[in-house]
XYZ file of C-alpha atoms in Angstrom:
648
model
C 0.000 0.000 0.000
C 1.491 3.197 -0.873
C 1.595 6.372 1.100
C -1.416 7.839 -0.561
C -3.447 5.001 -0.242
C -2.469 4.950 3.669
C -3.631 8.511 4.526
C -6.598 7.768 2.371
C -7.468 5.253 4.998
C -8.991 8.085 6.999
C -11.602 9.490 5.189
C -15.033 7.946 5.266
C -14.987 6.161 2.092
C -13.809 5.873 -1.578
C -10.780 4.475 -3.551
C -7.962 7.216 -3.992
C -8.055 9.315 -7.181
C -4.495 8.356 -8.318
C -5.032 8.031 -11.862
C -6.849 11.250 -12.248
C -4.042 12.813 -10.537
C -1.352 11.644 -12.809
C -3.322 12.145 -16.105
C -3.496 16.124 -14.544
C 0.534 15.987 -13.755
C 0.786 14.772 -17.374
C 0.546 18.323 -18.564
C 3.514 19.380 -17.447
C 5.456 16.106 -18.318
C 8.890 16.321 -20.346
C 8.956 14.701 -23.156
C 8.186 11.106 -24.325
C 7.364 10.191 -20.546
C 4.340 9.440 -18.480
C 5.338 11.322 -15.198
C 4.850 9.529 -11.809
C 4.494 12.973 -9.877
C 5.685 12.731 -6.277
C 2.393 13.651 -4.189
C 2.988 16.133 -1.127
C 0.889 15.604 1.850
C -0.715 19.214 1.320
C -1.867 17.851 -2.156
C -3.229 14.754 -0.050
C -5.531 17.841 1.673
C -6.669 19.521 -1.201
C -7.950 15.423 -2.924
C -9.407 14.310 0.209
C -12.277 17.836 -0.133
C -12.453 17.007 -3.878
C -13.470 13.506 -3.062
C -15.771 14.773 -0.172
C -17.664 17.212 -2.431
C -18.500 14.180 -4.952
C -15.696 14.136 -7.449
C -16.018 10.702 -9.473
C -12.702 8.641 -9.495
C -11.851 6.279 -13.242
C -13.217 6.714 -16.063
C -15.839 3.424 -16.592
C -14.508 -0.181 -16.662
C -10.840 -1.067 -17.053
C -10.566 -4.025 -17.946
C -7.997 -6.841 -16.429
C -6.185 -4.506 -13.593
C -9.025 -2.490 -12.446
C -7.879 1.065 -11.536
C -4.963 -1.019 -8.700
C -1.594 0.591 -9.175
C 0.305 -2.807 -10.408
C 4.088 -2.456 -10.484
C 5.862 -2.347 -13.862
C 8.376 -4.685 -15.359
C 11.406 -3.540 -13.530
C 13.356 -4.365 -16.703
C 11.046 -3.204 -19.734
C 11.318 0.172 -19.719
C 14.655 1.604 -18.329
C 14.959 4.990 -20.097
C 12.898 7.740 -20.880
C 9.825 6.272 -21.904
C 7.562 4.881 -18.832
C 4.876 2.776 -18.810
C 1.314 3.032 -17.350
C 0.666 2.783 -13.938
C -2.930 1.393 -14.453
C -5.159 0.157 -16.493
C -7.294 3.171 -15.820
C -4.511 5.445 -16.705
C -3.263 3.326 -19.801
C -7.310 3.521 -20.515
C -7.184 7.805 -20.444
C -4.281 7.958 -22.254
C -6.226 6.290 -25.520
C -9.251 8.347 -25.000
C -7.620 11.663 -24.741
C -5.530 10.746 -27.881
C -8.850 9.604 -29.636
C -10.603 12.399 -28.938
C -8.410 14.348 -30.922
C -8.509 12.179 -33.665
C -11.599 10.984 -34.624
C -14.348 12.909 -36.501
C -17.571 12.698 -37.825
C -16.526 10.235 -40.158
C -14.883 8.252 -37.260
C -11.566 6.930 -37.695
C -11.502 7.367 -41.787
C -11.946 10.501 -41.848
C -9.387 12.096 -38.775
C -6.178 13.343 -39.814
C -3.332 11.943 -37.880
C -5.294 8.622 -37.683
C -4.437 7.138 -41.226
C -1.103 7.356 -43.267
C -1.040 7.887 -47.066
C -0.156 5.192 -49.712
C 3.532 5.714 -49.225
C 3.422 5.034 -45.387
C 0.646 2.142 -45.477
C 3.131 0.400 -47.562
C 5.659 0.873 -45.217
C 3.201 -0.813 -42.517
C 2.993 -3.786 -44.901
C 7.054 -4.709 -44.178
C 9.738 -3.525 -45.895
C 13.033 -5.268 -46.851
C 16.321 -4.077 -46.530
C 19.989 -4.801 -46.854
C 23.019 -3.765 -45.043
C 25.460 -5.395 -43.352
C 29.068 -4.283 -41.649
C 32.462 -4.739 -42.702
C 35.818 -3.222 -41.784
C 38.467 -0.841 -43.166
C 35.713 1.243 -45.376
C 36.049 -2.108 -47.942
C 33.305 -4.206 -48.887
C 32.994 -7.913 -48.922
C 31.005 -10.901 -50.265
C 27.829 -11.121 -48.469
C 26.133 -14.977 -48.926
C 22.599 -16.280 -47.822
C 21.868 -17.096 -44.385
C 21.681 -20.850 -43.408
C 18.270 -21.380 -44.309
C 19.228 -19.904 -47.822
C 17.377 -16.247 -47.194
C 19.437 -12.954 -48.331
C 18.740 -11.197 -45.430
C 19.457 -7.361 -43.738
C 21.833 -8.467 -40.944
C 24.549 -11.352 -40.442
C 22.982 -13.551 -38.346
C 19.740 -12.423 -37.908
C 17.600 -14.725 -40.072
C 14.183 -13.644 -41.993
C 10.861 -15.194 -42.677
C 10.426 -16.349 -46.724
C 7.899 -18.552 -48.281
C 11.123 -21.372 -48.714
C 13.554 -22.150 -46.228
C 16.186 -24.445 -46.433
C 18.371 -26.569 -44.283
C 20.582 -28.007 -47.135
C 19.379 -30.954 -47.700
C 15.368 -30.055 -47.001
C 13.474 -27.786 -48.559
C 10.631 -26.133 -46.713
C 7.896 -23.832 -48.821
C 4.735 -22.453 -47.806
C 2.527 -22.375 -50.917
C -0.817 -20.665 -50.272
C -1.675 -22.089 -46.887
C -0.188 -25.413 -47.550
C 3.156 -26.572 -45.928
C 5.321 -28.570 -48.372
C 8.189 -30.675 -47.790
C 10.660 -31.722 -49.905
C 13.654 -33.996 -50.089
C 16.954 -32.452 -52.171
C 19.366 -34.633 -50.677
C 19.014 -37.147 -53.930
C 19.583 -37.539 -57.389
C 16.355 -35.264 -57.411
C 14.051 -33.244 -55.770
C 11.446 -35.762 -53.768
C 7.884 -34.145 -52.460
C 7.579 -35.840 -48.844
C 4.132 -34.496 -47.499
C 1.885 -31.457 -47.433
C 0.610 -30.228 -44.160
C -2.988 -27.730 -44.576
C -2.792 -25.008 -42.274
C -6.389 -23.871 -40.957
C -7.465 -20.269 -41.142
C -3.917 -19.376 -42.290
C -3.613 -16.695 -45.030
C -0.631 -14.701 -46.772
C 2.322 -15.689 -44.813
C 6.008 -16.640 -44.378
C 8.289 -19.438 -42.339
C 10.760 -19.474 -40.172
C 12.952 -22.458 -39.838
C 14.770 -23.245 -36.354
C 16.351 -26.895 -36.318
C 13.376 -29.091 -37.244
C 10.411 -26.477 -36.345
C 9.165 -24.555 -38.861
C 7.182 -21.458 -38.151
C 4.487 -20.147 -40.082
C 3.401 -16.212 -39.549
C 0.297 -15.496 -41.550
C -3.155 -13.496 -41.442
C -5.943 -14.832 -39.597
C -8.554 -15.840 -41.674
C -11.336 -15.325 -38.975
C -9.698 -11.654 -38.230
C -11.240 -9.136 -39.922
C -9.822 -6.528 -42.959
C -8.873 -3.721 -42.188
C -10.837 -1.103 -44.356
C -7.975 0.752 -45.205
C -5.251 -1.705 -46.384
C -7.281 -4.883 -47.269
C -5.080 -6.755 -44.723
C -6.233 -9.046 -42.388
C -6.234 -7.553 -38.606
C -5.072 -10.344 -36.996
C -2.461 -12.765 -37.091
C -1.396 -17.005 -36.839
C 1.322 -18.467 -35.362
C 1.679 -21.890 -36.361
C 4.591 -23.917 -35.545
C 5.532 -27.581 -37.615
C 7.710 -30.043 -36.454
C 9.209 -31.672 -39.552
C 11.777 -33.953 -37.413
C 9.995 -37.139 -39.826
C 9.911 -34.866 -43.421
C 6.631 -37.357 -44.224
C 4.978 -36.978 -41.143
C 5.180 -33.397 -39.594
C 3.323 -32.374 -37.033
C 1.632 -29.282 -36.479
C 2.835 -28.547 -32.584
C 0.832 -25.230 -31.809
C -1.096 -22.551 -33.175
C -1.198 -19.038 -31.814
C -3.578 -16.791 -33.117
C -3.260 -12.885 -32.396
C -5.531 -9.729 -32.813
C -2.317 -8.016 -34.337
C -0.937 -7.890 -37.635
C 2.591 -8.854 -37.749
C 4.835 -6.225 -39.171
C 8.274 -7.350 -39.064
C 9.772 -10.646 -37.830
C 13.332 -11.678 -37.300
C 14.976 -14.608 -35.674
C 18.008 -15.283 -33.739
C 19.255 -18.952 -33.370
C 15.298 -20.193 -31.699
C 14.311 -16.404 -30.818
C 11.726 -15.334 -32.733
C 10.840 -11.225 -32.758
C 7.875 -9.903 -33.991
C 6.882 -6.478 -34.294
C 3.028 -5.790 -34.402
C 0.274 -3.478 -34.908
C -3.282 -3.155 -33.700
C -4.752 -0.507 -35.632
C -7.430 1.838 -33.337
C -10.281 -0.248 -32.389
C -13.878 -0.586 -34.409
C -16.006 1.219 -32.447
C -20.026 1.683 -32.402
C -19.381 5.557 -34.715
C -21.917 6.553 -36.674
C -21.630 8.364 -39.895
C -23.758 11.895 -41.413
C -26.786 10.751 -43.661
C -30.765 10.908 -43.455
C -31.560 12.433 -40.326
C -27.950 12.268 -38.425
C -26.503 15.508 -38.793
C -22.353 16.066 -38.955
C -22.511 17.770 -35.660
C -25.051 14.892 -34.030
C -21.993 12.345 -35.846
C -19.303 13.726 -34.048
C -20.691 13.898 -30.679
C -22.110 10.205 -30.912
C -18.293 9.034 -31.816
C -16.831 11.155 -29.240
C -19.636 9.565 -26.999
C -18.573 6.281 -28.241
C -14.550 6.634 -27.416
C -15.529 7.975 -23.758
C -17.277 4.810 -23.077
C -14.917 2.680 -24.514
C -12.892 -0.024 -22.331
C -9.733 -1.017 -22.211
C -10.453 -4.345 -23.955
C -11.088 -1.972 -26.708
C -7.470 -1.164 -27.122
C -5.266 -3.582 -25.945
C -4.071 -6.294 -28.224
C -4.961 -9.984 -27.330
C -4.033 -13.681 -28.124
C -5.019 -17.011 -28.109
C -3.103 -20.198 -27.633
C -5.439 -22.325 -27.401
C -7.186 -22.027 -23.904
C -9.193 -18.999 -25.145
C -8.643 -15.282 -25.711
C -5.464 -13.611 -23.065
C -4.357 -10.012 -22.965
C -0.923 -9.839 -24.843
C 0.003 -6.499 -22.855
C 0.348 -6.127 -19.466
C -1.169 -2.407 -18.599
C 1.925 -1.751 -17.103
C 4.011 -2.583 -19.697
C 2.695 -0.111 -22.428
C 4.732 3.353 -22.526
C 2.531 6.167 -24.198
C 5.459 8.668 -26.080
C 4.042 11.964 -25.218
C 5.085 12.815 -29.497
C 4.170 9.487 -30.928
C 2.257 9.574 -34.052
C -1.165 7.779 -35.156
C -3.883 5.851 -32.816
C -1.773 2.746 -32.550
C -0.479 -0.211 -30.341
C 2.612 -1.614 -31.598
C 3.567 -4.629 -29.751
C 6.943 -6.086 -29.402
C 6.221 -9.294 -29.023
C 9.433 -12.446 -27.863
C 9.069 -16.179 -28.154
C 11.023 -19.542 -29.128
C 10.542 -21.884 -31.194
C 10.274 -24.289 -28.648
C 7.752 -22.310 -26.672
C 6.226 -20.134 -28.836
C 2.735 -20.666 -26.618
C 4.220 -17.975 -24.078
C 4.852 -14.741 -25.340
C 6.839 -12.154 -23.745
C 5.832 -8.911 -24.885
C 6.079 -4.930 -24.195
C 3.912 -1.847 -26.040
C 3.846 1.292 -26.973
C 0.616 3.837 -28.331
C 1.351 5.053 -31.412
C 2.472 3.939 -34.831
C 5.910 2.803 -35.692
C 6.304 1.456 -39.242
C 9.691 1.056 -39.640
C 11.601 -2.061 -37.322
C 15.415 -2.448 -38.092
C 16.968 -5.141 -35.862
C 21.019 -5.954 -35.546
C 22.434 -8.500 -33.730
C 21.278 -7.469 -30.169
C 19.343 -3.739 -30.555
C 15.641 -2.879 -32.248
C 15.247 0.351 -33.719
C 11.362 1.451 -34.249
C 10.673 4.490 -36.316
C 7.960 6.833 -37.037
C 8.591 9.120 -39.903
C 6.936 12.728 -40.413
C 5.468 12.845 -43.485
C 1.657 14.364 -44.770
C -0.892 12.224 -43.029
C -4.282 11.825 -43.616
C -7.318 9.306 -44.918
C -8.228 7.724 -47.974
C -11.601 9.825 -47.626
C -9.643 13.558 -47.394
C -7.887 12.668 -50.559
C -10.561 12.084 -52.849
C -13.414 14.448 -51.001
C -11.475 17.605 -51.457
C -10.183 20.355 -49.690
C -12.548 20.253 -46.521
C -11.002 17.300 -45.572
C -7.308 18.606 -45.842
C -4.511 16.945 -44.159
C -2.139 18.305 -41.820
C 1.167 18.340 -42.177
C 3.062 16.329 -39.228
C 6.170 17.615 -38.250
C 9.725 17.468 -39.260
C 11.456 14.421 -37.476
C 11.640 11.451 -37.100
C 11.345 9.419 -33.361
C 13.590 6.513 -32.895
C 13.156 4.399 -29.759
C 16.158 1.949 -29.345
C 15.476 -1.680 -27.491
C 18.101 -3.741 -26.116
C 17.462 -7.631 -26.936
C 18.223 -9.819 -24.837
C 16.647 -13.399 -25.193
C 12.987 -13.272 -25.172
C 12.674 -10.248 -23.528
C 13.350 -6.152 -25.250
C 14.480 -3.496 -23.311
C 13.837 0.008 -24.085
C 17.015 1.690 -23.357
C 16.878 5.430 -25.403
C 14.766 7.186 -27.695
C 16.382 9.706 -29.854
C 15.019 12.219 -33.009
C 16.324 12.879 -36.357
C 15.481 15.817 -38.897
C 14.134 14.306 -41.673
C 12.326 11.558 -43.080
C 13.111 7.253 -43.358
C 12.069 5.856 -46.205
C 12.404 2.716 -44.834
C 14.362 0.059 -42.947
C 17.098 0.223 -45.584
C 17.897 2.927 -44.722
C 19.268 2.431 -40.544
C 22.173 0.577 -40.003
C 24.392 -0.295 -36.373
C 27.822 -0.293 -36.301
C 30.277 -0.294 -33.343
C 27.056 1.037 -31.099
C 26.520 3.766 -33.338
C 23.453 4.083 -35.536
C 23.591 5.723 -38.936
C 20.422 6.611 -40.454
C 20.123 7.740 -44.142
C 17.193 10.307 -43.906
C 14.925 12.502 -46.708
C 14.508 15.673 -46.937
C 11.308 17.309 -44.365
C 9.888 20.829 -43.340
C 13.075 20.718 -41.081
C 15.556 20.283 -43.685
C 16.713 21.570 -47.092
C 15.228 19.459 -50.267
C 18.281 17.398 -49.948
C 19.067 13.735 -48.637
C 21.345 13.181 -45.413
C 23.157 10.704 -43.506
C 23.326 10.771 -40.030
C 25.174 9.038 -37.378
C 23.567 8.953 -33.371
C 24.994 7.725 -30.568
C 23.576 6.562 -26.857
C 24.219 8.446 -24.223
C 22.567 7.962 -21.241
C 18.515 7.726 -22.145
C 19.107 9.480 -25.175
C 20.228 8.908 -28.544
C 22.027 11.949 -29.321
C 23.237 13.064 -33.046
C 26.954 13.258 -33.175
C 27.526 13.517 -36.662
C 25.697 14.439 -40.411
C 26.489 14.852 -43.678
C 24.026 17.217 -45.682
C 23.250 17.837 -49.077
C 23.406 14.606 -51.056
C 21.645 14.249 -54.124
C 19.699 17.849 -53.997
C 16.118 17.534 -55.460
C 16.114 13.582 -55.654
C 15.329 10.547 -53.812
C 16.978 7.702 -51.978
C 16.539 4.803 -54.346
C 19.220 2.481 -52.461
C 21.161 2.196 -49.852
C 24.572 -0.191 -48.557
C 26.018 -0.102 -44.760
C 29.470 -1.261 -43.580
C 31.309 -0.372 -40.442
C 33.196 2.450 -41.770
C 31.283 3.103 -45.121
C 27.927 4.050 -46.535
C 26.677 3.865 -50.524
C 23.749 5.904 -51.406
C 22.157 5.948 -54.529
C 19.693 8.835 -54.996
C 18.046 9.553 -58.208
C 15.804 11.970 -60.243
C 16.876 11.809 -64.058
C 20.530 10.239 -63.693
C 21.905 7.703 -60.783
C 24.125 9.652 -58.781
C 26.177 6.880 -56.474
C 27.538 8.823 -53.201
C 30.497 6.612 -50.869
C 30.589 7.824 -47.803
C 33.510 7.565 -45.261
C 31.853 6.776 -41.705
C 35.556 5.635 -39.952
C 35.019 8.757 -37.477
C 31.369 8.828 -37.168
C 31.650 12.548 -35.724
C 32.260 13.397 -39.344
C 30.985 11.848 -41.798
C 32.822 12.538 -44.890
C 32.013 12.344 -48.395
C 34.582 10.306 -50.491
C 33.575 10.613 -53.562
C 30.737 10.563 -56.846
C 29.285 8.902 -59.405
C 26.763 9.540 -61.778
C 25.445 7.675 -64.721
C 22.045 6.807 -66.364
C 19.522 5.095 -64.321
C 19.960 4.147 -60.495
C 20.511 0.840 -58.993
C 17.421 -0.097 -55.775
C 19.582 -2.755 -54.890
C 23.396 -2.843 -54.315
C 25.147 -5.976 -53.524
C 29.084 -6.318 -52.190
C 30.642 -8.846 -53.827
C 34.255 -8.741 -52.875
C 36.217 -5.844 -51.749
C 36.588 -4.506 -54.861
C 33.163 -4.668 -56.799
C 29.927 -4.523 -56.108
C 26.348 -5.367 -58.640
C 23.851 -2.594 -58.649
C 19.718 -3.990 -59.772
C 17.576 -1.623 -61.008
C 16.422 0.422 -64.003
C 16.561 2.698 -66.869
C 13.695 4.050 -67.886
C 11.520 0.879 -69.085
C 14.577 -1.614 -69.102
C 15.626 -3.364 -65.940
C 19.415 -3.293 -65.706
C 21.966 -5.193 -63.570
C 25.365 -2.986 -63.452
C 28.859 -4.239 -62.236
C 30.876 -1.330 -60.238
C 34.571 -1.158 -59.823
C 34.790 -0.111 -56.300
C 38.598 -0.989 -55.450
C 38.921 3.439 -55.511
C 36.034 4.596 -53.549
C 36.683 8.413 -54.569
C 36.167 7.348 -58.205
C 33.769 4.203 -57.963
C 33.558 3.050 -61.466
C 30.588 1.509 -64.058
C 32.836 -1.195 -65.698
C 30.008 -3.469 -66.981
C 25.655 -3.396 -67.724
C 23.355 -5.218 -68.714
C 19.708 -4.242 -69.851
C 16.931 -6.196 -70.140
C 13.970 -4.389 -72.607
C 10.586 -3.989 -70.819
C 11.816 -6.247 -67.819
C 11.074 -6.048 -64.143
C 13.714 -7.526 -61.798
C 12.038 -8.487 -58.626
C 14.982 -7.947 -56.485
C 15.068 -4.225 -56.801
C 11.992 -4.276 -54.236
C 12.675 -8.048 -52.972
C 16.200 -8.721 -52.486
C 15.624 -12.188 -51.442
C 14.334 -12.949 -55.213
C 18.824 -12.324 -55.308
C 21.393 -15.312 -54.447
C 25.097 -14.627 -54.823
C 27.583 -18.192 -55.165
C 31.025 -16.715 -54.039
C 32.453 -19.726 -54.881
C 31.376 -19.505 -58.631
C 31.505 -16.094 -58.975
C 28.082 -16.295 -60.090
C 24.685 -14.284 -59.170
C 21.175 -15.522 -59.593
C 18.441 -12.899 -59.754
C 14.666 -13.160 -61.084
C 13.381 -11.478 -63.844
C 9.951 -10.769 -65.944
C 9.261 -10.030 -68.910
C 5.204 -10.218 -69.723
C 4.371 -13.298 -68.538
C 7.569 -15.057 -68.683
C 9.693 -15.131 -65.682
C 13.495 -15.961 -65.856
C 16.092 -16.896 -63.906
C 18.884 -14.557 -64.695
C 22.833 -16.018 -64.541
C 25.386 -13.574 -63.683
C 28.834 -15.008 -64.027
C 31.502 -11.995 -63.173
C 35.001 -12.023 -64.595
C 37.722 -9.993 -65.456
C 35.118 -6.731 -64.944
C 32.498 -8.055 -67.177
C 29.035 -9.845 -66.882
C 28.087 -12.714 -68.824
C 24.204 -12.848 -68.812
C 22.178 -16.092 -69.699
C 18.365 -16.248 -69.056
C 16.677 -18.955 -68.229
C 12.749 -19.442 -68.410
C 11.254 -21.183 -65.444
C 7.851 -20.022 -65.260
C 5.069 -18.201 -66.811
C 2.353 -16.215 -65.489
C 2.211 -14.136 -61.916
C 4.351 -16.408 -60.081
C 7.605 -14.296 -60.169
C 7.145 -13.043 -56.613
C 7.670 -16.457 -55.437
C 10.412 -17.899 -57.364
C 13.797 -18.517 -55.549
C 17.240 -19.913 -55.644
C 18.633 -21.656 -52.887
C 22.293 -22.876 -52.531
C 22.137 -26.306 -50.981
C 24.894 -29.212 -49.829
C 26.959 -29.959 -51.979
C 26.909 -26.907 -53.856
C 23.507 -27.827 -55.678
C 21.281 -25.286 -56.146
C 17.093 -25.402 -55.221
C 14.973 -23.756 -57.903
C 11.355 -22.457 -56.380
C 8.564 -22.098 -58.643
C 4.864 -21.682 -58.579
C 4.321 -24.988 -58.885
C 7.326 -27.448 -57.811
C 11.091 -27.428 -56.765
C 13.910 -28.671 -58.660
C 17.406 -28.542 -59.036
C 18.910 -25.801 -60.815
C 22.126 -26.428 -63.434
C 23.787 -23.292 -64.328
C 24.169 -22.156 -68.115
């Protein structure tokens, strides 16, 4: 019993008003925290007559934790941002933060509530490449052991295949395939239906596979088309014609971003605000009668309303603790994002820790999460084809970064940090050396020029040390490459200009030197020290360029290839990219109408050799692979099989 609660033990009757007191002290909280005022005994006066003359304490029902003061997780949250105290006071947080939000139209038609196109895409995932290296040099950069070309070193991705070198693992639809490569050819072993499962991706950890899809009970959400909610499903494939389907976990959150290290799984998820009884204007309901009904309908909601839940098979659970959600005083959106631990082995116990707002962008290294929520125009799909009355506002200049330290299961938040300008995506964050380098857009706090920054932790903050301004003036970040002492950018409006950037004192970062040709390259692969491939286009032709980096102040275009009226998938999807060291070869995936090739990249002597292969017609090219198995083999995925692969 605290303090309060004692000298409350006094008065005639009544529960003490804490949570109404803190929401007041919130006012005059710095910022990014919910403040825990200290309460003075002559403050203790002045509550005890408000609660004699009738004052109301809460605000309705709360849900699991009642209006109790529960302690937080004593490891959670251990910088600036705090979490609730309460359920009630988690509970007026959302209401206060609705109430500014939603209009007449409810949810689709507030500003602030919904992103445009360029940032709901961003909610969908992202993928990204960097990785770290030494000595400003680049190196070869192979698939991860389950045969995914993923961001980090060591931190493996979900894909619809997964390998393990001698099985082969593909999620087709919502069937689980198996398949035998270790023969003289590839051998289908069993299929394994997954119930209520819906547009997803595997994980592969020893012999458990794990499926993360949409929930096919869940509803859509009206604004993307995706489903709300979420499966977990994990397969044990130990006997490759027998699996066994071990657990299923099904969650009212849509998974954003999931990474695993060794049998930790991470997932990052969002709620979306909750559907609501709002009413819209028509017939007899007038805008004004509209608004007050939704605002009406926010003050009575719960918090079972907001908070996200799951189910692992014992029925419906809270997923967030009230006292384990921070509210950022300057987070963006009516959101819960959840970051949500597991293992493989026990992925029916979730360990997980929120925050209220949005945060599209998740980069994860080796031991840190970064979350990001970019400024940008905001508004709904209804203010953009209504017309002016329904303007947008402009959010403002900088970005919010919130850094978690990982450690097993559970994340820790330990800084938050800003940057001026805007993230595109997770391309473009990268950690080196505890130092995070962030290529940023131009925003209403910058110049119309591109940036890269470097920020540093320093006590609960992540502080800028460093930036380097003025790249690419007018254009945009098309791609972007990390190592531990260098950065390339590749920013484009008419021609590709290629920036390196020397990050060995990230204090000052310091531009080396400049390329620019036709085109621009989305995706830039290392493949030694001294050259590097570059995917992407010019104008209607995809092209595939070789770059002579061994000089990084005069990075050189030795070699290109163009393919007429092509898309290459790996310019948006670099795992649709496999590079064999060994054979000096890349594989990359390619369409052309309706035929989709496999494109063979043999580098020599500064030159590509090109051969295309057809494996598939039709709209399949999304989910065609190449995986490198035992024996140096190669796996080709299709749409409709898997079969070995002979290079050209």
């Amino acid at each position: 019993m605290t303090d309060l609660e004692d000298l409350w033990e006094d008065l005639p009757t009544g529960t003490p008003p804490v949570d109404a007191i803190l929401r007041a002290g919130r006012a005059n909280s710095p910022r990014r925290k919910l403040v825990r005022p200290l309460i003075a005994v002559g403050a203790t006066a002045a509550l005890a007559a408000a609660f004699l003359v009738g004052t109301t304490v809460g605000d309705g029902p709360a849900g699991p934790g009642g209006p109790s003061l529960t302690a937080p997780s004593p490891v959670a949250f251990q910088a600036d941002l705090e979490p609730a105290l309460s359920c009630n006071e988690l509970l007026a947080a959302y209401r206060d933060r609705a109430l500014s939000m939603v209009t007449e139209w409810g949810w689709d038609g507030g500003a602030g509530v919904w992103p445009t196109d360029r940032h709901m895409l961003a909610k969908l995932g992202d993928v990204a490449l960097q990785y770290g290296v030494r000595d400003s040099r680049m190196s070869a950069q192979s698939s991860s052991e389950t045969g995914t070309n993923v961001q980090e070193t060591g931190v493996d991705e979900p894909d619809t295949v997964k390998t393990d070198g001698k099985l082969v693992v593909r999620l087709r639809g919502d069937d689980l395939i198996v398949y035998d490569a270790s023969g003289d050819s590839v051998v289908k072993r069993s299929t394994t239906h997954l119930k209520r499962f819906e547009g997803g991706e595997i994980l592969l950890a020893g012999s458990t596979v794990v499926a993360l899809g949409g929930d096919q009970v869940s509803a859509r959400d009206d604004m993307t088309g995706t489903r709300r909610g979420s499966r977990v499903v994990t397969v044990d494939i130990a006997q490759p014609s027998d699996p066994k389907i071990e657990s299923t976990v099904t969650y009212s959150s849509r998974v954003i971003s999931a990474r695993q290290h060794d049998s930790t799984i991470r997932l990052v998820m969002t709620a979306g605000p909750p559907a609501l009884d709002f009413i819209q204007p028509g017939g007899k309901v007038s805008t004004d009668e509209a608004l007050l009904a939704n605002r009406l309908a926010i003050e009575r909601s719960t918090i079972k309303d907001w908070l996200p839940t799951y189910d692992s098979g014992s029925g419906s659970k809270q997923l967030l603790d009230c006292t384990n959600v921070a509210v950022p005083t300057d987070a963006r959106g009516l959101d819960t994002v959840s970051v949500v631990g597991l293992t493989a082995t026990a992925p029916t116990k979730p360990h997980a820790i929120g925050l209220v707002g949005s945060a599209t962008i998740a980069y994860e290294s080796a031991d840190h999460l970064y979350l990001a929520e970019s400024p940008m125009t905001w508004g709904c799909f209804r203010c953009r084809i209504a017309g002016p009355e329904f303007a947008p506002r402009q959010d403002s200049g900088t970005t919010d970064i919130y850094d978690f330290e990982l450690d097993g299961v559970q994340a820790i938040h330990v800084a938050s940090g800003e940057v001026e300008g805007t993230i595109a995506d997770r391309w473009s964050l990268d950690e080196a050396d505890d130092v995070l380098r962030v290529a940023v857009g131009p925003s209403s706090e910058t110049g119309n020029f591109n940036s890269v920054v470097t920020l540093k932790r320093q006590g609960e903050e992540l502080v800028e040390i460093g930036r380097l301004d003025k790249l690419g003036k007018n254009e945009e970040i098309k791609g972007v490459r990390w190592f531990d002492d260098l950065a390339v950018l590749v920013t484009y409006r008419e021609v590709d200009p290629l920036f390196t950037i020397d990050l060995a004192n990230p204090a000052r970062p310091r531009l080396i030197g400049k390329l620019k040709i036709p085109g621009y390259s989305d995706y830039l692969h290392p493949l030694s020290d001294n050259e590097m491939l570059g995917i992407g286009y010019e104008g209607s032709s995809a092209q595939i360029a070789l770059f002579d980096t061994s000089d990084l102040a005069h990075v050189k275009r030795v070699d290109v290839e163009h393919y007429r009226n092509a898309s290459t998938i790996a310019a948006t999807d670099p795992r649709a990219f496999t590079w064999l060291p060994d054979r000096d070869t890349a594989l990359t995936v390619l369409q052309q109408g309706q035929r989709v090739q496999i494109a063979t990249l043999t580098i020599r002597n500064e030159q590509i050799r090109s051969k295309l292969t057809r494996v598939e017609y039709g709209d399949d090219a999304a989910v065609v692979r190449t995986l490198p198995l035992a024996g140096g083999r190669i796996a080709l995925v299709t749409g409709e099989d898997v079969r070995f692969f002979d290079l050209p």
